[in-house]
């Protein structure tokens, strides 16, 4: 069965010819149902962290806790996609030429949100970076939907003019 899977995927090398890394990666692949479950669990945990951060706004140091939980939620949600396509393929797609700017904006806004909330303790600046982080994550997510960013650009242009 393994030889049939390799032949259909175009990888017809025998085990002796393939490297140890390839053998480990082939033996540690997850089934599709396990990938879906892992994605769903991580994505739900990410959303829950974001919502928990919203409740923290009513606490004493609420904005700092909110920024940390909101950012943690976004990171976990972003990492959940690694279950669907694997971490290496996900990184390659994240830094593809069509979405490298969106990816960099997401990471910069995450770092700046945490810096403003934890180190500087500036509520207004942290809130600005949270909004920027939301917009960057939305733009990054739209890059995976064909023609979605072009549609959003045209909609914004039509609203402005």
Coordinates of C-alpha atoms in Angstrom, one line a residue:
X1 CA 0.0 0.0 0.0
X2 CA 2.9 2.3 0.8
X3 CA 4.5 1.8 -2.6
X4 CA 1.1 2.6 -4.3
X5 CA 0.8 5.8 -2.3
X6 CA 4.4 6.8 -3.3
X7 CA 3.8 6.0 -6.9
X8 CA 0.6 8.0 -7.0
X9 CA 2.3 11.0 -5.3
X10 CA 5.2 10.8 -7.8
X11 CA 7.7 9.8 -5.1
X12 CA 8.9 6.4 -6.3
X13 CA 12.2 6.3 -4.5
X14 CA 12.9 3.3 -2.4
X15 CA 13.4 3.6 1.3
X16 CA 17.2 3.0 1.0
X17 CA 17.5 5.9 -1.5
X18 CA 15.5 8.4 0.5
X19 CA 17.0 10.3 3.4
X20 CA 16.3 9.8 7.1
X21 CA 14.4 13.2 7.2
X22 CA 12.1 12.0 4.4
X23 CA 11.5 8.7 6.2
X24 CA 10.6 10.5 9.4
X25 CA 8.3 12.9 7.7
X26 CA 6.5 10.1 5.8
X27 CA 6.0 8.1 9.0
X28 CA 4.8 11.0 11.1
X29 CA 2.1 12.3 8.7
X30 CA -1.3 12.8 10.2
X31 CA -4.5 11.4 8.7
X32 CA -6.9 13.9 7.2
X33 CA -9.5 13.6 10.0
X34 CA -6.7 14.2 12.6
X35 CA -5.6 17.3 10.7
X36 CA -9.1 18.6 10.7
X37 CA -9.6 17.9 14.4
X38 CA -6.2 19.6 15.2
X39 CA -7.1 22.6 13.1
X40 CA -10.6 23.0 14.7
X41 CA -9.3 22.6 18.3
X42 CA -6.5 25.1 17.8
X43 CA -8.7 27.5 16.0
X44 CA -11.4 27.4 18.7
X45 CA -8.7 27.8 21.4
X46 CA -7.4 30.9 19.6
X47 CA -10.9 32.4 19.4
X48 CA -11.5 31.6 23.1
X49 CA -8.3 33.3 24.0
X50 CA -9.4 36.4 22.1
X51 CA -12.8 36.4 23.9
X52 CA -11.2 35.8 27.3
X53 CA -9.1 38.9 26.6
X54 CA -12.3 40.9 26.0
X55 CA -13.5 40.0 29.5
X56 CA -10.1 41.1 30.9
X57 CA -10.9 44.7 29.8
X58 CA -13.0 45.0 33.0
X59 CA -10.1 44.1 35.2
X60 CA -7.5 46.4 36.8
X61 CA -4.7 46.0 34.2
X62 CA -7.3 45.0 31.6
X63 CA -5.8 46.4 28.5
X64 CA -2.5 44.6 29.0
X65 CA -4.2 41.3 29.7
X66 CA -6.5 41.9 26.7
X67 CA -3.6 42.6 24.4
X68 CA -1.7 39.5 25.5
X69 CA -4.8 37.2 25.2
X70 CA -5.9 38.7 21.9
X71 CA -2.4 38.4 20.4
X72 CA -2.1 34.8 21.8
X73 CA -5.4 34.0 20.3
X74 CA -4.3 35.3 16.9
X75 CA -1.1 33.3 17.0
X76 CA -2.8 30.1 18.0
X77 CA -5.4 30.6 15.2
X78 CA -2.6 31.3 12.7
X79 CA -0.7 28.2 13.8
X80 CA -3.9 26.1 13.5
X81 CA -3.5 26.2 9.7
X82 CA -0.2 24.2 10.1
X83 CA -2.4 21.2 10.8
X84 CA -4.1 21.5 7.4
X85 CA -1.0 21.7 5.2
X86 CA 2.0 21.1 7.5
X87 CA 4.3 23.7 9.1
X88 CA 6.9 23.7 6.2
X89 CA 4.3 24.2 3.5
X90 CA 2.5 26.8 5.6
X91 CA 5.7 28.8 6.1
X92 CA 6.4 28.6 2.3
X93 CA 2.9 29.9 1.6
X94 CA 3.1 32.6 4.2
X95 CA 6.2 34.0 2.6
X96 CA 5.1 33.6 -1.0
X97 CA 5.5 36.7 -3.1
X98 CA 1.7 37.4 -3.1
X99 CA 1.4 37.6 0.7
X100 CA 4.9 38.4 2.1
X101 CA 3.9 42.0 2.9
X102 CA 0.8 40.9 4.7
X103 CA 2.7 38.3 6.7
X104 CA 5.3 40.8 7.8
X105 CA 2.6 43.3 8.8
X106 CA 0.9 40.6 10.9
X107 CA 4.1 39.8 12.7
X108 CA 5.1 43.4 13.2
X109 CA 1.7 44.3 14.5
X110 CA 1.8 41.3 16.9
X111 CA 5.2 42.4 18.3
X112 CA 4.2 46.0 18.5
X113 CA 0.9 45.2 20.3
X114 CA 2.8 43.2 23.0
X115 CA 5.5 45.9 23.2
X116 CA 3.0 48.7 23.7
X117 CA 0.9 46.8 26.2
X118 CA 3.5 45.1 28.3
X119 CA 6.6 47.3 28.1
X120 CA 5.3 50.8 27.4
X121 CA 1.9 50.3 29.2
X122 CA 0.3 52.8 26.8
X123 CA -3.3 52.0 26.4
X124 CA -4.0 54.1 23.3
X125 CA -1.0 52.8 21.5
X126 CA -1.8 49.2 22.3
X127 CA -5.4 49.7 21.1
X128 CA -4.0 51.2 17.9
X129 CA -1.8 48.1 17.3
X130 CA -4.7 45.8 18.2
X131 CA -6.7 47.4 15.4
X132 CA -3.8 47.2 13.1
X133 CA -3.3 43.6 14.0
X134 CA -6.9 42.8 13.2
X135 CA -6.7 44.5 9.8
X136 CA -3.4 42.8 9.0
X137 CA -4.8 39.4 9.9
X138 CA -7.9 40.1 7.8
X139 CA -5.8 41.1 4.8
X140 CA -3.5 38.1 5.3
X141 CA -6.6 35.7 5.5
X142 CA -8.0 37.3 2.3
X143 CA -4.9 36.4 0.4
X144 CA -5.9 32.8 0.5
X145 CA -9.2 33.4 -1.2
X146 CA -8.9 33.9 -4.9
X147 CA -9.7 37.5 -6.0
X148 CA -10.8 38.4 -2.5
X149 CA -8.3 41.2 -2.0
X150 CA -9.1 42.6 -5.5
X151 CA -12.8 42.7 -4.6
X152 CA -12.1 44.4 -1.3
X153 CA -9.9 47.0 -3.0
X154 CA -12.6 47.7 -5.6
X155 CA -15.2 48.0 -2.9
X156 CA -13.1 50.5 -0.9
X157 CA -12.4 52.5 -4.0
X158 CA -16.0 52.7 -4.9
X159 CA -16.9 53.9 -1.4
X160 CA -14.2 56.6 -1.5
X161 CA -15.1 57.9 -5.0

